[in-house]
Each structure stands twice: as structure tokens, then as C-alpha cells.
Coordinates of C-alpha atoms in Angstrom, one line a residue:
M1 CA 99.3 255.6 44.8
R2 CA 96.5 256.9 42.6
L3 CA 97.9 260.5 42.8
K4 CA 101.4 259.0 41.9
G5 CA 99.9 257.2 38.8
W6 CA 98.1 260.4 37.7
S7 CA 101.3 262.6 37.9
R8 CA 103.3 260.0 36.0
G9 CA 100.7 259.7 33.4
L10 CA 100.3 263.5 32.9
T11 CA 104.1 263.8 32.6
I12 CA 104.4 261.1 30.0
V13 CA 101.6 262.4 28.0
G14 CA 103.0 265.9 28.1
L15 CA 106.4 264.8 27.0
V16 CA 105.0 262.7 24.2
L17 CA 103.0 265.7 23.0
V18 CA 106.1 268.0 23.0
V19 CA 108.1 265.5 21.1
F20 CA 105.3 265.0 18.5
C21 CA 105.1 268.7 18.1
L22 CA 108.9 268.9 17.4
A23 CA 108.8 266.0 15.0
W24 CA 105.7 267.6 13.2
L25 CA 107.4 270.9 12.7
L26 CA 110.9 269.5 11.7
A27 CA 109.9 266.5 9.7
I28 CA 106.1 265.8 9.2
F29 CA 105.0 269.2 8.2
P30 CA 107.9 270.0 5.7
A31 CA 107.0 266.8 3.9
M32 CA 103.4 267.6 3.8
A33 CA 104.2 271.2 2.5
K34 CA 105.9 269.9 -0.6
L35 CA 104.3 270.1 -4.0
P36 CA 102.1 267.0 -4.3
T37 CA 103.1 264.2 -6.6
D38 CA 99.6 264.4 -8.1
Y39 CA 99.8 268.2 -8.6
E40 CA 97.4 269.7 -11.2
R41 CA 96.2 273.2 -11.7
E42 CA 94.6 275.0 -14.5
Y43 CA 95.0 278.8 -15.1
T44 CA 93.0 280.9 -17.6
F45 CA 94.1 284.2 -19.0
E46 CA 92.7 286.9 -21.3
G47 CA 94.4 289.4 -23.4
F48 CA 95.5 290.2 -27.0
I49 CA 98.2 289.9 -29.5
L50 CA 99.4 292.8 -31.7
Q51 CA 101.1 291.5 -34.9
L52 CA 102.7 293.5 -37.6
N53 CA 100.8 293.8 -40.9
S54 CA 103.5 293.8 -43.6
E55 CA 101.2 295.5 -46.1
T56 CA 99.9 298.3 -43.8
M57 CA 102.9 298.3 -41.5
S58 CA 100.6 298.6 -38.7
L59 CA 99.8 296.3 -35.8
D60 CA 96.6 294.1 -36.1
E61 CA 94.9 293.2 -32.9
I62 CA 93.9 289.7 -32.1
P63 CA 91.8 289.1 -28.9
T64 CA 93.0 286.0 -27.0
N65 CA 92.1 283.6 -24.3
V66 CA 94.9 281.4 -22.9
V67 CA 94.5 278.1 -21.0
R68 CA 97.6 276.8 -19.1
L69 CA 97.3 273.3 -17.7
L70 CA 99.9 272.0 -15.2
T71 CA 100.0 268.3 -14.5
A72 CA 102.6 266.3 -12.5
T73 CA 103.7 263.2 -14.4
G74 CA 105.7 261.5 -11.7
T75 CA 109.0 262.1 -9.9
Q76 CA 112.6 261.2 -10.7
D77 CA 115.4 261.4 -8.1
G78 CA 113.0 263.2 -5.9
V79 CA 112.4 265.8 -8.7
L80 CA 108.9 266.5 -9.7
L81 CA 108.3 266.2 -13.4
L82 CA 105.5 268.7 -14.5
Q83 CA 103.9 268.8 -17.9
Q84 CA 102.8 272.2 -19.1
D85 CA 100.2 272.6 -21.8
I86 CA 99.4 276.0 -23.1
N87 CA 96.7 276.6 -25.7
I88 CA 96.0 280.1 -27.1
Y89 CA 92.6 280.7 -28.7
H90 CA 91.1 283.5 -30.7
A91 CA 88.7 285.0 -28.1
E92 CA 86.0 285.7 -30.6
A93 CA 86.2 283.0 -33.2
G94 CA 87.2 280.3 -30.6
I95 CA 89.9 279.0 -33.0
L96 CA 93.1 277.4 -31.6
L97 CA 95.9 279.7 -32.7
T98 CA 99.0 278.0 -31.0
S99 CA 99.6 275.0 -28.7
T100 CA 102.7 274.1 -26.8
S101 CA 103.5 271.3 -24.5
E102 CA 106.7 270.6 -22.6
V103 CA 107.8 268.8 -19.4
Y104 CA 110.4 270.2 -16.8
G105 CA 111.7 269.3 -13.4
L106 CA 110.9 271.2 -10.1
D107 CA 112.1 271.1 -6.5
R108 CA 109.1 270.3 -4.6
T109 CA 110.0 272.4 -1.5
T110 CA 111.6 275.5 -3.0
R111 CA 109.6 275.6 -6.2
E112 CA 112.7 276.1 -8.3
N113 CA 113.2 274.6 -11.7
V114 CA 115.7 271.8 -11.8
S115 CA 117.7 271.4 -15.1
G116 CA 118.5 268.0 -16.6
Y117 CA 114.9 266.6 -16.2
G118 CA 112.0 266.6 -18.6
D119 CA 112.4 267.8 -22.1
I120 CA 113.5 271.4 -21.4
D121 CA 116.2 272.8 -19.2
R122 CA 114.9 275.7 -17.1
S123 CA 116.4 277.5 -14.1
G124 CA 115.1 280.1 -11.5
Q125 CA 111.8 279.8 -9.8
F126 CA 108.8 278.1 -11.3
T127 CA 106.6 279.9 -8.7
F128 CA 107.1 281.5 -5.4
P129 CA 108.0 279.2 -2.4
A130 CA 105.9 279.4 0.9
G131 CA 107.1 282.2 3.2
V132 CA 107.8 284.8 0.5
E133 CA 110.3 287.5 1.5
Q134 CA 110.5 291.2 0.4
E135 CA 113.4 290.6 -1.9
T136 CA 114.3 289.8 -5.5
Y137 CA 113.5 286.4 -7.0
T138 CA 114.8 285.0 -10.2
F139 CA 112.1 283.6 -12.4
W140 CA 112.2 281.6 -15.7
S141 CA 110.7 283.5 -18.5
S142 CA 109.3 281.3 -21.3
S143 CA 109.3 284.4 -23.8
A144 CA 112.8 285.3 -23.2
M145 CA 114.0 281.7 -22.7
T146 CA 116.2 282.9 -19.7
T147 CA 115.9 283.9 -16.1
L148 CA 114.7 287.4 -15.2
S149 CA 114.6 289.3 -11.9
A150 CA 111.2 289.8 -10.1
N151 CA 111.8 292.7 -7.8
F152 CA 109.7 293.5 -4.7
V153 CA 107.8 296.6 -5.2
S154 CA 105.3 297.1 -2.4
E155 CA 102.7 295.5 0.0
E156 CA 99.0 296.0 -0.3
T157 CA 95.7 294.5 0.4
F158 CA 94.0 292.8 -2.6
Q159 CA 90.5 291.4 -2.4
G160 CA 90.7 291.3 1.4
I161 CA 94.1 289.5 1.8
T162 CA 97.6 291.0 2.2
V163 CA 99.8 290.5 -0.9
Y164 CA 103.4 291.4 -2.0
N165 CA 103.7 293.0 -5.3
F166 CA 106.6 292.0 -7.6
K167 CA 107.6 293.3 -11.0
I168 CA 109.8 292.0 -13.8
D169 CA 110.9 294.8 -16.0
S170 CA 113.6 293.8 -18.5
E171 CA 114.3 295.7 -21.7
N172 CA 116.3 295.2 -24.9
L173 CA 116.8 291.3 -24.5
D174 CA 118.2 289.5 -27.4
A175 CA 115.4 288.0 -29.5
G176 CA 117.2 286.6 -32.5
T177 CA 116.5 288.0 -36.1
M178 CA 113.4 288.9 -37.9
E179 CA 112.1 286.2 -40.2
G180 CA 112.6 287.3 -43.9
T181 CA 114.8 290.2 -43.2
G182 CA 117.5 289.1 -40.9
L183 CA 117.1 292.3 -38.9
P184 CA 118.1 291.9 -35.2
Q185 CA 115.2 291.7 -32.8
T186 CA 115.0 292.9 -29.1
M187 CA 112.4 292.0 -26.5
D188 CA 111.0 293.8 -23.6
V189 CA 109.3 291.9 -20.8
L190 CA 107.1 293.6 -18.3
T191 CA 105.3 291.3 -15.6
E192 CA 103.4 292.2 -12.5
I193 CA 102.6 289.5 -9.9
K194 CA 100.7 289.7 -6.6
V195 CA 101.5 286.9 -4.3
E196 CA 100.0 285.9 -0.9
P197 CA 103.2 285.8 1.3
V198 CA 102.5 282.9 3.7
S199 CA 101.5 280.4 1.1
G200 CA 103.4 281.8 -1.9
V201 CA 100.1 281.4 -4.0
P202 CA 100.1 284.0 -6.9
V203 CA 96.6 285.7 -6.9
Y204 CA 97.2 288.1 -10.0
T205 CA 99.6 288.2 -12.8
A206 CA 99.7 290.4 -15.9
S207 CA 102.4 290.2 -18.6
T208 CA 103.4 292.1 -21.6
T209 CA 106.0 291.0 -24.1
T210 CA 107.1 293.3 -26.8
V211 CA 109.3 292.4 -29.7
K212 CA 111.0 295.1 -31.6
A213 CA 113.0 295.4 -34.9
P214 CA 114.7 298.5 -36.7
L215 CA 112.4 298.5 -39.7
I216 CA 112.8 302.3 -40.1
P217 CA 115.8 304.5 -39.2
G218 CA 115.9 305.4 -35.6
D219 CA 114.7 303.4 -32.6
P220 CA 113.5 299.9 -33.2
I221 CA 109.7 299.7 -33.5
P222 CA 107.2 297.0 -32.1
I223 CA 106.5 294.3 -34.5
Y224 CA 104.8 292.0 -32.0
V225 CA 103.1 292.5 -28.7
N226 CA 101.6 289.7 -26.4
Y227 CA 99.5 290.8 -23.3
F228 CA 97.7 288.4 -20.9
A229 CA 96.3 288.5 -17.4
F230 CA 94.5 286.3 -15.0
T231 CA 90.8 286.1 -15.7
S232 CA 88.5 287.2 -12.8
E233 CA 87.6 283.5 -12.4
T234 CA 91.2 282.4 -11.9
I235 CA 91.8 285.4 -9.5
D236 CA 89.0 284.4 -7.4
E237 CA 90.1 280.7 -7.4
M238 CA 93.7 281.8 -6.4
V239 CA 92.5 284.2 -3.6
D240 CA 90.4 281.2 -2.2
L241 CA 93.4 278.9 -2.5
A242 CA 95.7 281.5 -0.8
E243 CA 93.4 282.1 2.1
S244 CA 92.9 278.3 2.8
T245 CA 96.5 277.4 2.3
S246 CA 97.9 280.3 4.5
S247 CA 95.5 279.4 7.2
L248 CA 96.5 275.7 7.0
I249 CA 100.2 276.8 7.2
L250 CA 99.8 279.2 10.1
W251 CA 97.8 276.7 12.2
A252 CA 100.0 273.7 11.3
S253 CA 103.4 275.4 11.8
F254 CA 102.8 278.3 14.2
Y255 CA 99.4 278.7 16.1
G256 CA 98.6 274.9 16.5
F257 CA 102.3 274.1 17.1
W258 CA 102.7 276.7 20.0
I259 CA 99.2 275.8 21.5
A260 CA 100.2 272.1 21.5
I261 CA 103.7 272.9 23.0
A262 CA 102.1 275.0 25.7
L263 CA 99.6 272.2 26.5
G264 CA 102.4 269.6 26.6
A265 CA 104.4 271.8 28.9
A266 CA 101.5 272.4 31.2
L267 CA 100.9 268.7 31.6
V268 CA 104.4 268.0 32.3
A269 CA 104.5 270.8 34.9
T270 CA 101.2 269.6 36.4
G271 CA 102.6 266.0 36.5
V272 CA 105.8 267.2 38.3
V273 CA 103.8 269.3 40.8
M274 CA 101.7 266.4 41.7
A275 CA 104.7 264.2 42.1
I276 CA 106.4 266.6 44.4
R277 CA 103.1 266.8 46.5
N278 CA 102.8 263.2 46.5
K279 CA 106.3 262.8 48.2
E280 CA 105.4 265.4 50.9

């Protein structure tokens, strides 16, 4: 009787473990993997602005530091409302040059922008989703105020982790007219992103936006250039976050799942074998 009780107990425990693993993979983990409703993250950038000097007709350089703060402000119809505050400072004088603030909606799972929420309509990706593929993603560009294609370029090791390299390289975008002259402006956007593919965490980004106008006969010339890239502090922070997040995802959705499934199956098999022997 004791052997029969043990066999039944092992079988039940094994079945419960298998069912829990399936529920974890299909329902519990996907819910946990969503962007949290209290999401908050700060990114810092360094770079420069080149701006046309109308007197010398040359580009004056302004060194810059940029702080980008993202703060979730709530949800609406399941859409995450995210407030983005961007402050650009003169890197040497410490003076605030420009400041912008906007709220937009995000899909918590796909990391896509959702139009119709917040105070600005955006489309395309806000950031990469977990499980990045070697394909083209469409990202929203705040500079161009439209979506641009981020194309997969290569795979490499960056600061000890595997990353996918993506590039946005769009030229001659419509940029309205030049103030005071009415001349047509065009914009070039070049952005390089390194992303850890399991977690979707970007660990490096650098972007150059160039605005051009036909001030002299021939091809348009640059009248404004804005370059910025992650600071070393942000890179280190993002690499640490990518490592910890990818490890959690792999253990929660792959290694741990299959280990638990195997253990559950082994318990069921052991219970069945003990039950058969008990009947003999």
C-alpha cells in the first residue's frame, strides 16, 4: 500500500509540474516579459551640433550632452503611456540649450508605438522586442518625424556579449523650408545600433542628422548637423542590463522550462513504473 501511495504521489506531482511549466511558458512568462507599468530609464549621450553661421557661412561647433528620461505614466486600453523628456546641454558651459517633453503610446509586448494615445502619434518600433531577428525593423525617427528602416548589417561580440548590428541610412528626406529664405531643405539620417538579440536591449547607439539647403549653386550644403552617441556610462549600464535580462529570459523560457519538464516527466514515469511493479 505504501508503494502504491508513493507511485500515485509521484505521478500527480510530475503531472502538476508539467502543467505548471506549460502555463508558465504560455501565460505567466509572457505577462512578466511585458514592459512594466512603472517603467523608468535614463539614457545619457554625448556629441555635438554644427550650426550654420550666417555671417561666416561656416559651421560653428557646439559640444553637447543629452539626457533622455523615459517614465511610464500609466496605461490606457492596455497601451503603456510613456513620457519622454529630452534635455540638451552645452557640454562646456552646462547651459540648457533645448528641452522637449512628449507622451506616446506603446505596445508592452512588441515595443511598437501605438497611435492615438498620448499627445503625439508615432508608428514603427519604439525599441527592439525580445528575440531580435536578423531582418529589417521599422523605427520611428523623431528627427524626420516618420518611420525609417533599420537594416540588419552584421553580428559581432561587443564588450563580451553577442550583438546584432543595425543601420538606418536614409538620405534626402523632406525637411521643410529654411527659415528666412524659404529654400527647400533635405535631411539625411544615419544611425548605428548594437542590440543584444535575446533581450532586445540596445547596448550602443550613435546617430547623425544632417540638414541641407541649396544656398549656393550645385548640390545642397549642410546647414545643421546633430551627432550624439551613448556615453560610456550608459553603454556599461546597458551591457549589464542586457546580460542579466537575457540570462533571465533563457532560464525562464528555455533552460529552466526544459529542466522542469524533464523532471516532471521523470516523476510521472517513475510513478507509472512503481504502479506497474506494485500490481505484479
